[in-house]
Coordinates of C-alpha atoms in Angstrom, one line a residue:
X27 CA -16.6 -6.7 -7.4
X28 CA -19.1 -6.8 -4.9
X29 CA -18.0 -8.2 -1.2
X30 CA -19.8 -11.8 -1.8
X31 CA -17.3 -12.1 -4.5
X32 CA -14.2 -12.1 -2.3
X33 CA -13.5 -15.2 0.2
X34 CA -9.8 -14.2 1.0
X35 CA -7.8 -11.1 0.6
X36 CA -3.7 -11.3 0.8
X37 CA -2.0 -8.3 -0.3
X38 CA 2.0 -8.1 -0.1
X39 CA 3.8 -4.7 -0.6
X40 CA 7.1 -5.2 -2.7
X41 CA 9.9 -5.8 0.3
X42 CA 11.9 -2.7 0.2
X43 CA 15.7 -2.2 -0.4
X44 CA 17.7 -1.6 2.6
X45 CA 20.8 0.1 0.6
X46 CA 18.5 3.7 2.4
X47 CA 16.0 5.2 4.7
X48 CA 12.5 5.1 3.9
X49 CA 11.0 8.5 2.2
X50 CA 7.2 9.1 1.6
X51 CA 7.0 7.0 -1.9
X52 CA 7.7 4.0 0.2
X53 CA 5.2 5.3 3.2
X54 CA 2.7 5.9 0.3
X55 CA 2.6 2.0 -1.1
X56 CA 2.6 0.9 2.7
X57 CA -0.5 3.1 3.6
X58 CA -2.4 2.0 0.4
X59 CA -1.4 -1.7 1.3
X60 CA -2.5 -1.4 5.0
X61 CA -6.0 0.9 4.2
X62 CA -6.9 -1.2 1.7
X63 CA -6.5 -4.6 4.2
X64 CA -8.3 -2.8 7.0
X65 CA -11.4 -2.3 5.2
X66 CA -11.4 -6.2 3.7
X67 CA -11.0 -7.0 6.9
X68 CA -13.5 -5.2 8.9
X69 CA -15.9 -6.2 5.9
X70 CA -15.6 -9.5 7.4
X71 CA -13.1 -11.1 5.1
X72 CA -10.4 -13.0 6.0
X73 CA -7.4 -11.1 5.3
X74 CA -3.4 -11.3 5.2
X75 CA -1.6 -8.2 4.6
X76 CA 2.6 -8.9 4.2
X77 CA 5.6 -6.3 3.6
X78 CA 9.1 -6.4 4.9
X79 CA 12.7 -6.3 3.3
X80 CA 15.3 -6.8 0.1
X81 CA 18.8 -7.1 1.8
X82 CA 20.9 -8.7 -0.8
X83 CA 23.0 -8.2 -3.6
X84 CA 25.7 -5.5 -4.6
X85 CA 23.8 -2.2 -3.5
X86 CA 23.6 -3.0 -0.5
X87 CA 27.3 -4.8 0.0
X88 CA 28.8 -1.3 -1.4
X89 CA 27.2 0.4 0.9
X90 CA 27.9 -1.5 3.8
X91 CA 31.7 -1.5 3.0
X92 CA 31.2 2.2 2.1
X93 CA 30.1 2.5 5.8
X94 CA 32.8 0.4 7.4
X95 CA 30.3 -2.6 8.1
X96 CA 29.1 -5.8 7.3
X97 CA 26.0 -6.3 4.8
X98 CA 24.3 -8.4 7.7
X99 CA 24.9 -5.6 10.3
X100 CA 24.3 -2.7 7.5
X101 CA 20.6 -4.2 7.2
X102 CA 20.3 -5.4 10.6
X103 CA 20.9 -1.4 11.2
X104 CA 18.7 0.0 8.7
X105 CA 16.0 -2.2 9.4
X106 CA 15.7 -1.8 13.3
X107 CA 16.4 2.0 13.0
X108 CA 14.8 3.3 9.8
X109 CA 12.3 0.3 8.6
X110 CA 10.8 -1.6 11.6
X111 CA 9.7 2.2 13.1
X112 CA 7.9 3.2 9.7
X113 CA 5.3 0.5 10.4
X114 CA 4.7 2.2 14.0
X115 CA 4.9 6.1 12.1
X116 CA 2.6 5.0 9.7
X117 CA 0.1 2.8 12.1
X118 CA 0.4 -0.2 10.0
X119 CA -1.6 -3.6 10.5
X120 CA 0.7 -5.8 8.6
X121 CA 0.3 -9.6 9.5
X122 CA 4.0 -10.3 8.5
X123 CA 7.6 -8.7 8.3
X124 CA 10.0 -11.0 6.1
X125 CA 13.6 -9.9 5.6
X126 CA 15.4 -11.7 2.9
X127 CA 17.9 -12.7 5.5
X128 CA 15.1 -14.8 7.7
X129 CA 16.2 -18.2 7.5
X130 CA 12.8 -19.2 6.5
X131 CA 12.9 -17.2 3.4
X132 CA 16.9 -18.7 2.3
X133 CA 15.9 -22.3 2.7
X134 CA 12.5 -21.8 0.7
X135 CA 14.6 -20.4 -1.8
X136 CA 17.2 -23.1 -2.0
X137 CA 14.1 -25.7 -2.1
X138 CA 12.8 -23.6 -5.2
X139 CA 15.8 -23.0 -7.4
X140 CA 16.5 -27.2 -6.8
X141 CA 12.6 -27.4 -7.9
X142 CA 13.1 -25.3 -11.2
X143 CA 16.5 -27.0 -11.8
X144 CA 15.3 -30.4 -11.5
X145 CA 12.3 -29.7 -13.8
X146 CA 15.2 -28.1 -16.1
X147 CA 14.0 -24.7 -16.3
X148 CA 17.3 -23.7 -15.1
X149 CA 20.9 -24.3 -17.1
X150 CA 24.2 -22.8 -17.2
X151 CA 25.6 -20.2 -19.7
X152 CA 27.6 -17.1 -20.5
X153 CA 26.3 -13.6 -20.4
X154 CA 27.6 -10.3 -21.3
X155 CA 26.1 -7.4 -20.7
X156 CA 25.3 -3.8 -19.4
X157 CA 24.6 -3.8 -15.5
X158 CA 23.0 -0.9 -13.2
X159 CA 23.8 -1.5 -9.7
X160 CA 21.3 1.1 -9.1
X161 CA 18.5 -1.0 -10.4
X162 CA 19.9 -4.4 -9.7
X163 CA 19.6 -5.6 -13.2
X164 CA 20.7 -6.2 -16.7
X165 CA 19.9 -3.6 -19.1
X166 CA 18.3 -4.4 -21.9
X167 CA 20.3 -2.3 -24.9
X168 CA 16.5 -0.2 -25.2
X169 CA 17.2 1.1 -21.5
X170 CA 20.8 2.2 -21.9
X171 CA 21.3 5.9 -22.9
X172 CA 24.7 7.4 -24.7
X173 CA 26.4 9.9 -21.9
X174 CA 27.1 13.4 -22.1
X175 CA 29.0 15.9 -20.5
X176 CA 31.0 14.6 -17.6
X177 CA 29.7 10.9 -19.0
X178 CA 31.0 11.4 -22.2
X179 CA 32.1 7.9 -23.6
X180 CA 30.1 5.9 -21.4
X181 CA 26.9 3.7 -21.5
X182 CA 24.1 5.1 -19.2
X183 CA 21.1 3.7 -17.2
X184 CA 17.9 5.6 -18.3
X185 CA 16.6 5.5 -15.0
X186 CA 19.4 6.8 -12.8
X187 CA 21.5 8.6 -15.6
X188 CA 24.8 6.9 -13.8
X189 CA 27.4 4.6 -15.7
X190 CA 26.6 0.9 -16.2
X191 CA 29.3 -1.7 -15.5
X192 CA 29.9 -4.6 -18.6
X193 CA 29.7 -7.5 -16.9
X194 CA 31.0 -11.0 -18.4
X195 CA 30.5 -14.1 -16.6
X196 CA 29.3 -17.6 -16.0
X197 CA 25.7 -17.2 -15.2
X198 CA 22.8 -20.0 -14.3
X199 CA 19.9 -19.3 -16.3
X200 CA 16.0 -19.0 -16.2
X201 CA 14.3 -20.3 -19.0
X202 CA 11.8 -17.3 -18.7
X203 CA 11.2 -17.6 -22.6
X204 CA 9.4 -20.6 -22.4
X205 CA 6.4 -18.8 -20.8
X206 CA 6.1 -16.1 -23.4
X207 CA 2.8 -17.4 -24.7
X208 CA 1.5 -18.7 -21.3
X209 CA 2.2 -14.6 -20.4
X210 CA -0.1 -13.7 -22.9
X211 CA -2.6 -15.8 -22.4
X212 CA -2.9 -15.1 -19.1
X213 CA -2.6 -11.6 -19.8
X214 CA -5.5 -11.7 -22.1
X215 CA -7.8 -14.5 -20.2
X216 CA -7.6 -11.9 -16.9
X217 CA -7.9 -8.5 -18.6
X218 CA -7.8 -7.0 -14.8
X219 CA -4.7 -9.2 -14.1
X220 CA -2.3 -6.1 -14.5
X221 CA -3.9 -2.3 -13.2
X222 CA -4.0 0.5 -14.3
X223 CA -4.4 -0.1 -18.1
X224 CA -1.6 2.2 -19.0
X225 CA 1.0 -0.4 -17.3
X226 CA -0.8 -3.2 -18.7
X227 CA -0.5 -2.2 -22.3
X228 CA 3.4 -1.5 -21.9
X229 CA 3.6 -5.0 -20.3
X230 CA 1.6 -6.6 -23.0
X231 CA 4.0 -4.8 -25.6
X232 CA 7.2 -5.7 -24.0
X233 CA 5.7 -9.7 -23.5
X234 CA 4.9 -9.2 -27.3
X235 CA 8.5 -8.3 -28.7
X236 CA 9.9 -11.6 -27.1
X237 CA 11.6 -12.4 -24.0
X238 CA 14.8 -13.4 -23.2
X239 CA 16.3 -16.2 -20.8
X240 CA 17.0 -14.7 -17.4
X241 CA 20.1 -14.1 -15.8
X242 CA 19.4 -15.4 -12.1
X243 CA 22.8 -16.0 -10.5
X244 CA 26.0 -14.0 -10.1
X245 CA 29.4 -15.4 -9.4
X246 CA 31.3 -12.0 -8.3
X247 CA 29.6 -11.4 -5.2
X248 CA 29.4 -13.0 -1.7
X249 CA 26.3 -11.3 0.0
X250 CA 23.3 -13.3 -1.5
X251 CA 22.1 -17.0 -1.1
X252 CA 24.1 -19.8 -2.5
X253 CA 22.7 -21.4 -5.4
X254 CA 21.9 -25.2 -4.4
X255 CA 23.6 -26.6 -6.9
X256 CA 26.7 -24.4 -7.6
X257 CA 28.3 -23.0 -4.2
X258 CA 30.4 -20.5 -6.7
X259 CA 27.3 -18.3 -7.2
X260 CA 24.8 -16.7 -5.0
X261 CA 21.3 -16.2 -6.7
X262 CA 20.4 -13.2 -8.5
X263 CA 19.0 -10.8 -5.7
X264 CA 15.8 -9.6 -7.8
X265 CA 15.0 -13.4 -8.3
X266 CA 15.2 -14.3 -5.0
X267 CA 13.4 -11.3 -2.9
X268 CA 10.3 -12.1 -5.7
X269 CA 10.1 -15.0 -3.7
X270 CA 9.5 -13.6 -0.7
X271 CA 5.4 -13.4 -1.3
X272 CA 5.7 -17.2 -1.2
X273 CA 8.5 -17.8 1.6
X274 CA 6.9 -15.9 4.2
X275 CA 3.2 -17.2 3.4
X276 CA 4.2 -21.0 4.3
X277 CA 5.5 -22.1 0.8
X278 CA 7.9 -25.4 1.2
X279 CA 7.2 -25.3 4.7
X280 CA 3.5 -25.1 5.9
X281 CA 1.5 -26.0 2.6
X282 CA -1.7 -25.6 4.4
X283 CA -1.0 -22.0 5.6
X284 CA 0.5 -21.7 2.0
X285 CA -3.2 -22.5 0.3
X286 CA -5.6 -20.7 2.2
X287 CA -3.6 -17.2 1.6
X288 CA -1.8 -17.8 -1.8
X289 CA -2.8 -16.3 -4.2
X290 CA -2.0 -12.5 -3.7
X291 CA -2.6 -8.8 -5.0
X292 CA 0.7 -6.9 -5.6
X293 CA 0.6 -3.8 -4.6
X294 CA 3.9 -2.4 -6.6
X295 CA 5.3 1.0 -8.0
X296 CA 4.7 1.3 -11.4
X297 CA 8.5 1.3 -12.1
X298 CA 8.6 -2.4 -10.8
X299 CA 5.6 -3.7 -12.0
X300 CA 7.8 -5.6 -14.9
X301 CA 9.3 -7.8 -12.3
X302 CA 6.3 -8.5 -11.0
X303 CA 3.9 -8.9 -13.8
X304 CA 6.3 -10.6 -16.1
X305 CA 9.6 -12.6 -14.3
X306 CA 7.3 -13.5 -11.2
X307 CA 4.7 -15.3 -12.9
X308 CA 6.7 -16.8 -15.2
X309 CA 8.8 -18.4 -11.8
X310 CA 5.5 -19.2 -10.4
X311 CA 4.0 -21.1 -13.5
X312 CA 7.6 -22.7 -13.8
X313 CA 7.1 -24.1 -9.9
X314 CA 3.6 -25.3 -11.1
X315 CA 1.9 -23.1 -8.8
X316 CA -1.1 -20.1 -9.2
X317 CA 0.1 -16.7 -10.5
X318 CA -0.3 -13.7 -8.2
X319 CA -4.1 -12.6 -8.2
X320 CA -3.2 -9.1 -9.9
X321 CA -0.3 -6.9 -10.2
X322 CA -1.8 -3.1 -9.3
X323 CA 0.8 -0.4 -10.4
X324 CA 0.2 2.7 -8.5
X325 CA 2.2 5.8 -9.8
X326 CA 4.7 7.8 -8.7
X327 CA 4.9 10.4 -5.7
X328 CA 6.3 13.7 -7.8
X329 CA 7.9 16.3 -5.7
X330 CA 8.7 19.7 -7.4
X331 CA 7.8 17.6 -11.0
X332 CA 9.9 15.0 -10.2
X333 CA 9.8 11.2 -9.1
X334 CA 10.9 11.5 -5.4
X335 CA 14.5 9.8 -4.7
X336 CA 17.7 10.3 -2.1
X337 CA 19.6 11.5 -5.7
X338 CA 17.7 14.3 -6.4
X339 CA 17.3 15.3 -2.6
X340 CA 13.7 15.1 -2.9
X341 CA 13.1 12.5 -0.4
X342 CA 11.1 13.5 2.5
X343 CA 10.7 11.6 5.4
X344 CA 7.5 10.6 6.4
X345 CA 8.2 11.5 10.1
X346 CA 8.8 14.9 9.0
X347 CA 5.1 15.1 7.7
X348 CA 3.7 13.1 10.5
X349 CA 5.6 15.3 13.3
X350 CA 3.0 18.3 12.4
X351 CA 0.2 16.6 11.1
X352 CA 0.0 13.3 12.5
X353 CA 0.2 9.8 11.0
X354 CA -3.8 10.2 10.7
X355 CA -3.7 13.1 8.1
X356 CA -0.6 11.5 6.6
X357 CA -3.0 8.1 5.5
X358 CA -5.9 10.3 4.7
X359 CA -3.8 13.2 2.6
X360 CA -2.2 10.6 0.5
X361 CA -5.2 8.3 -0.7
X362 CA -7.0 11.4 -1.1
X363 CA -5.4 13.6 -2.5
X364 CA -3.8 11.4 -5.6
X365 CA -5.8 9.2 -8.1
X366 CA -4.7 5.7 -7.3
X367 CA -2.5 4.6 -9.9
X368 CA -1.4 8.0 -11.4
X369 CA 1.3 9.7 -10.7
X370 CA 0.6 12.5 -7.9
X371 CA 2.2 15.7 -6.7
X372 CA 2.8 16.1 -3.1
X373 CA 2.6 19.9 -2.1
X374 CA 2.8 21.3 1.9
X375 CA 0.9 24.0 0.6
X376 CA -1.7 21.5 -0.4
X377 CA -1.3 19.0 2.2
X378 CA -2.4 21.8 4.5
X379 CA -5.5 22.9 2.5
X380 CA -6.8 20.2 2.9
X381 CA -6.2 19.3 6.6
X382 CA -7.7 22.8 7.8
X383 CA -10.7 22.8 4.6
X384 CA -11.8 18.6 4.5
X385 CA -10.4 17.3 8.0
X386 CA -10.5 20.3 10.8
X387 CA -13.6 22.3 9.4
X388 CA -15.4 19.5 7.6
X389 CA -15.3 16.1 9.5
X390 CA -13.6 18.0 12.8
X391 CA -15.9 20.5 13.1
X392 CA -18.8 18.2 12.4
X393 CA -17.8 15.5 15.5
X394 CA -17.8 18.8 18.0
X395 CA -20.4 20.6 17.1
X396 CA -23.2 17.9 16.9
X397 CA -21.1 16.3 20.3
X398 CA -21.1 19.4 22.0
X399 CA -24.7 20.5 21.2
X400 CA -26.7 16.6 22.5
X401 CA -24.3 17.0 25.8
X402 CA -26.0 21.1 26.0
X403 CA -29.6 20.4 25.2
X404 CA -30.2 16.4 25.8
X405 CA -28.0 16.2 28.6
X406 CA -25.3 13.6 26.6
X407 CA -27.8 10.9 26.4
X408 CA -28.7 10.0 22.5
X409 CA -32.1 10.9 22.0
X410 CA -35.0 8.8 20.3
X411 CA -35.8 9.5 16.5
X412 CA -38.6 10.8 16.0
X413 CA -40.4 9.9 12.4
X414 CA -38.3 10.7 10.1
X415 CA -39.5 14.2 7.7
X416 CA -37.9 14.5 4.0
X417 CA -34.6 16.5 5.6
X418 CA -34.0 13.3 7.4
X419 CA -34.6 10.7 4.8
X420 CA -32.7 12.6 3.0
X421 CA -29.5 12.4 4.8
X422 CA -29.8 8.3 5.7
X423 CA -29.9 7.6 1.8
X424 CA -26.9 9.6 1.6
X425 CA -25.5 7.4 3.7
X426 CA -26.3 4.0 2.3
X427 CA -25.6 5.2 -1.4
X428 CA -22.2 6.7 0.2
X429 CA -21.2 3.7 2.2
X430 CA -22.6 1.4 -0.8
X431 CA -20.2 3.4 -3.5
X432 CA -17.2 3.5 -1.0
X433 CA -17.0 -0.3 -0.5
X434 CA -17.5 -0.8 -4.4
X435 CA -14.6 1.8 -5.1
X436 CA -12.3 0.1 -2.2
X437 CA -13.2 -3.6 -3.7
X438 CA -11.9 -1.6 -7.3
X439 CA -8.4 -0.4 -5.7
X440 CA -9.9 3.2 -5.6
X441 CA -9.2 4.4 -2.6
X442 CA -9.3 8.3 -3.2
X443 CA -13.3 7.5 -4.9
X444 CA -14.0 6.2 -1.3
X445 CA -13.0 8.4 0.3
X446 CA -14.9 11.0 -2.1
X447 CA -18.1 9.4 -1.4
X448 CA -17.5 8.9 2.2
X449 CA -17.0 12.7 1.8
X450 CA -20.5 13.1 0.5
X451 CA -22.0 12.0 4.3
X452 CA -19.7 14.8 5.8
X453 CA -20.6 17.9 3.3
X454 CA -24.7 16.3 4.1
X455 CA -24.9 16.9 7.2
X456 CA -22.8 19.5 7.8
X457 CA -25.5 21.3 5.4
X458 CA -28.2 19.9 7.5
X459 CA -27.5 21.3 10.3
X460 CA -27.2 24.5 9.0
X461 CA -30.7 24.3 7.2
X462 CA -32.1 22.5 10.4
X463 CA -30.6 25.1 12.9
X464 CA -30.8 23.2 15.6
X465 CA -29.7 26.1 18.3
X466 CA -33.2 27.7 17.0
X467 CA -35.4 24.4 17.9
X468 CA -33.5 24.2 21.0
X469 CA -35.4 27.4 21.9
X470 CA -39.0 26.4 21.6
X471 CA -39.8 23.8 23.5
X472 CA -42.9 23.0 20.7
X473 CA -39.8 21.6 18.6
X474 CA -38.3 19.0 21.5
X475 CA -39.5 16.4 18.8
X476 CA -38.1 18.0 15.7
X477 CA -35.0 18.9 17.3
X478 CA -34.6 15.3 18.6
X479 CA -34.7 14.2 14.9
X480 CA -32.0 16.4 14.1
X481 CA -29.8 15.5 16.4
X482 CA -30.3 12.1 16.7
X483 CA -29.8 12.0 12.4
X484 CA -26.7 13.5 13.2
X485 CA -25.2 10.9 15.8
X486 CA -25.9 8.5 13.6
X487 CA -24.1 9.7 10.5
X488 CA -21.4 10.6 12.6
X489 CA -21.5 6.5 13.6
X490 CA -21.3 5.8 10.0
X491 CA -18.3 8.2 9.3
X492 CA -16.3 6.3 12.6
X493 CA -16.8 2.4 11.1
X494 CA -16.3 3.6 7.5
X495 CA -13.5 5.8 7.9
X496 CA -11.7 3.9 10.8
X497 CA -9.3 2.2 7.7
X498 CA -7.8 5.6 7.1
X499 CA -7.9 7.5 10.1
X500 CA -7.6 4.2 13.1
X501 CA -6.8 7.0 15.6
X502 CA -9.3 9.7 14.8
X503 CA -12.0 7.3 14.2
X504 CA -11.2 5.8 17.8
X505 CA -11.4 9.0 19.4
X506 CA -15.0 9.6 18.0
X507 CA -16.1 6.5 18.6
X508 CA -15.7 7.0 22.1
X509 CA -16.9 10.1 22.1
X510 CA -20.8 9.0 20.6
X511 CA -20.7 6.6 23.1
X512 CA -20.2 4.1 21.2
X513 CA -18.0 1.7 22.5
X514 CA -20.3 1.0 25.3
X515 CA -23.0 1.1 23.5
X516 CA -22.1 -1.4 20.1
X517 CA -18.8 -2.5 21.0
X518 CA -15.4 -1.9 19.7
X519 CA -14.7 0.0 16.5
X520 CA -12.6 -2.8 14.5
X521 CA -15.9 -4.9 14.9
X522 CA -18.6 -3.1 13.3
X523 CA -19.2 -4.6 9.5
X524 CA -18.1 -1.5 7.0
X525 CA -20.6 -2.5 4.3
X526 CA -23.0 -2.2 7.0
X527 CA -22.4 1.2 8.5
X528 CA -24.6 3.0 6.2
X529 CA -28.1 1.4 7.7
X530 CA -29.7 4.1 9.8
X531 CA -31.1 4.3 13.2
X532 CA -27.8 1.9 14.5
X533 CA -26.8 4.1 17.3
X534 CA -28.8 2.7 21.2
X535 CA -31.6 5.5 21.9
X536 CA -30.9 6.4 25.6
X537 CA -27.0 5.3 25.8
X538 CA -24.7 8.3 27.1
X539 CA -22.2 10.4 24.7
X540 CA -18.9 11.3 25.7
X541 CA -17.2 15.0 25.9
X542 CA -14.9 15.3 22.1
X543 CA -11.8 16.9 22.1
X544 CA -10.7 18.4 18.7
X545 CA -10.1 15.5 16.3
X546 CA -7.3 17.6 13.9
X547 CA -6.1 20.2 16.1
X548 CA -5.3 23.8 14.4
X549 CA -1.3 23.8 13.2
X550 CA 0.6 26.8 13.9
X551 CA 1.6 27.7 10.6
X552 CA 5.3 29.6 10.3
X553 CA 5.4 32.8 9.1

């Protein structure tokens, strides 16, 4: 998709449950989210990036009672202490925060359920069956294993291996399996409508074997929002946070703000991507409005070999990665060190590889060294290029095919592929300057010229790394910045054009450098 093709770019996050702290699977989709709206956004498109909190339903209200508290003050809690600080950890450039408790969100709600009701897609009924309060949903008889052991007897959830509850009751319905054919055929008219392929296929297959009616109200529980039109039941929490995507962008409320953001990516772990590429368009289509743009499944964080969760005590808090690394490394590790949309493996052993090899020695190293040699031999004033020989020709198409291929890989949800070919203008020069050996030209003053080339080739790749980079590493990239010189001389960082950073010759002739500090400081590793 080339950047012509894209007027508007909204991308929402799934809300995340407050039933628990945040661990680094949730950092991961945030990161993703907030690099991938930085670069649409400094590519000159207007752009909307949304995340925020699920603070309904039973989860949550067990665990607030569990903890002696209300659910309101249990979220209120969690979200001030534990949620609201991971956008700060993390450096995130959200637009929005919605929390299911917002009033905004609970009376955009009400005014849909009354919608969908009065265009009777919603009726009453019975329903029986087997409930994870883990997962927040009826099981379907395929996701509910036979337990062993201790479980002997007992009906499990495939997911969390715990007990599910048989629930009976009076239920309001969806009338989700109306839109089984509508699925489909939007399925098959947008073939990139669901990503990665893998999760589209299972979601085609699931569509195909039929849906059911939906289950979207509960008349047990308390903590939720009251169904318009019945005050004995609160609505089905999974139902209702969907919403959010439309509450917080001005649906029922500010239809103008509403239209220029809607429609929107979802960015969502590939174990919700169900919900989201199957119940939430149905609810949309049901509302008469546009279906999310697409619905991009990105895998699963593995620790050990297994999906990270609080269960298996292989949640790790981001703060205790960003504590030695910093939040820049954290963004940059993650996007490139896992395919985007497979599952990954998070390693310290490779998480610190990779800082000392690709960020400290490569890029790091790189910044100082040309830095530190234009403020010994040209005084910290950028010097005039020269013509340019092969050598440096050479390195500037590096940079437009790099910077060309990056923006084409970020437009394709390939974050790790950008960051690969940004890689490309780093492992370049870097070789450059060897082969060029500057500190020898410095020493014959018959080379002034030649060494002026080299260093000025340098500067300017290293201008091109700052804009293209800035997405992933805000911080970092600032600190460079400043350091060419380049805020005074072209203006602040956020407002250089990405697809533009790979032109050569950008950087002023005759405007002054700065003195660099280390941009990824060594780590004293433990013994």
């Amino acid at each position: 998709m080339a950047h012509s093709d894209v007027d508007t770019f909204f991308i929402a996050t799934p809300i995340f449950y407050v039933n628990d702290v945040p661990h680094i699977g949730h950092a991961y989709t945030e990161v993703a989210a907030d690099v991938l709206s930085r670069w649409m956004r400094q590519s000159g498109i207007p752009t909307w990036f949304l995340t925020g909190t699920d603070e309904h339903g039973q989860k949550i209200m067990r665990t607030a009672l569990a903890n002696g508290v209300t659910p309101r003050e249990w979220a209120d809690r969690l979200v001030e202490q534990s949620w609201k600080p991971l956008l700060k950890t993390l450096n995130l450039a959200n637009d929005d925060f919605i929390r299911t408790t917002d009033e905004r969100h609970e009376t955009a709600v009400k005014k849909f359920l009354t919608l969908l009701h009065d265009k009777g897609y919603i009726y009453q009924g019975e329903y029986e069956g087997f409930y994870c309060v883990g997962c927040e949903e009826y099981k379907p008889a395929a996701d509910v294993l036979e337990g062993q052991g201790e479980f002997e007897g007992s009906k499990l959830c495939s997911i969390h291996s715990r007990p599910v509850e048989v629930l009976k009751e009076e239920n309001y319905f969806f009338k989700m399996s109306t839109f089984q054919q509508d699925l489909l055929d939007l399925y098959a008219n947008q073939p990139d409508f669901i990503q990665p392929a893998s999760v589209r296929n299972e979601i085609i297959a699931f569509v195909n074997r039929g849906l059911e009616d939906l289950s979207i109200s509960r008349s047990n529980i308390d903590w939720g929002i009251e169904v318009p039109f019945d005050a004995d039941h609160v609505t089905y929490v999974w139902f209702e946070a969907l919403l959010n995507y439309i509450t917080a962008t001005g649906w029922g409320t500010d239809d103008e703000a509403f239209a220029s953001k809607w429609p929107a990516v979802q960015l969502v772990g590939k174990d919700i991507a169900r919900f989201h590429a199957v119940i939430w368009p149905a609810m949309l289509m049901a509302a008469g409005l546009a279906p999310p743009k697409k619905v991009f499944a990105h895998g699963w964080l593995l620790v050990g070999g297994e999906k990270m969760s609080k269960t298996n005590l292989t949640g790790i808090a981001p703060t205790d990665i960003t504590d030695v690394f910093g939040t820049d490394a954290f963004r940059y590790y993650f996007l490139r060190a896992i395919t985007f949309g497979s599952d990954g493996s998070f390693s310290w052993e490779d998480l610190s590889a990779r800082y000392e090899a690709e960020l400290a020695n490569g890029l790091g190293n790189l910044a100082s060294r040309v830095i530190a040699m234009v403020n010994r031999y040209r005084e910290g004033v950028v010097p005039t290029m020269p013509d340019a020989s092969d050598a440096d020709q050479a390195i500037s198409r590096v940079m437009s095919e790099a910077v060309d291929a990056a923006n084409t890989a970020m437009h394709n949800f390939a974050p790790h592929e950008a960051l690969a070919q940004l890689w490309r203008i780093v492992e370049a020069v870097n070789g450059y300057i060897t082969e060029q050996e500057p500190w020898a030209l410095a020493k014959d003053d018959g080379q002034a010229a030649r060494l002026d080339a080299v260093l000025y080739t340098s500067l300017d790749a290293l201008r091109a790394l700052a804009v293209t980079l800035s997405p992933f590493m805000p911080e970092t990239t600032e600190k460079l910045w400043v350091g060419l010189g380049a805020d005074t001389s072209l203006g602040a960082l956020q407002e250089q054009i990405i697809p533009d950073a790979g032109h050569f010759g950008v950087l002023p002739a005759g405007s002054a450098i700065a003195e660099l500090s280390a941009l990824f400081p060594r780590i004293e590793q433990d013994s």
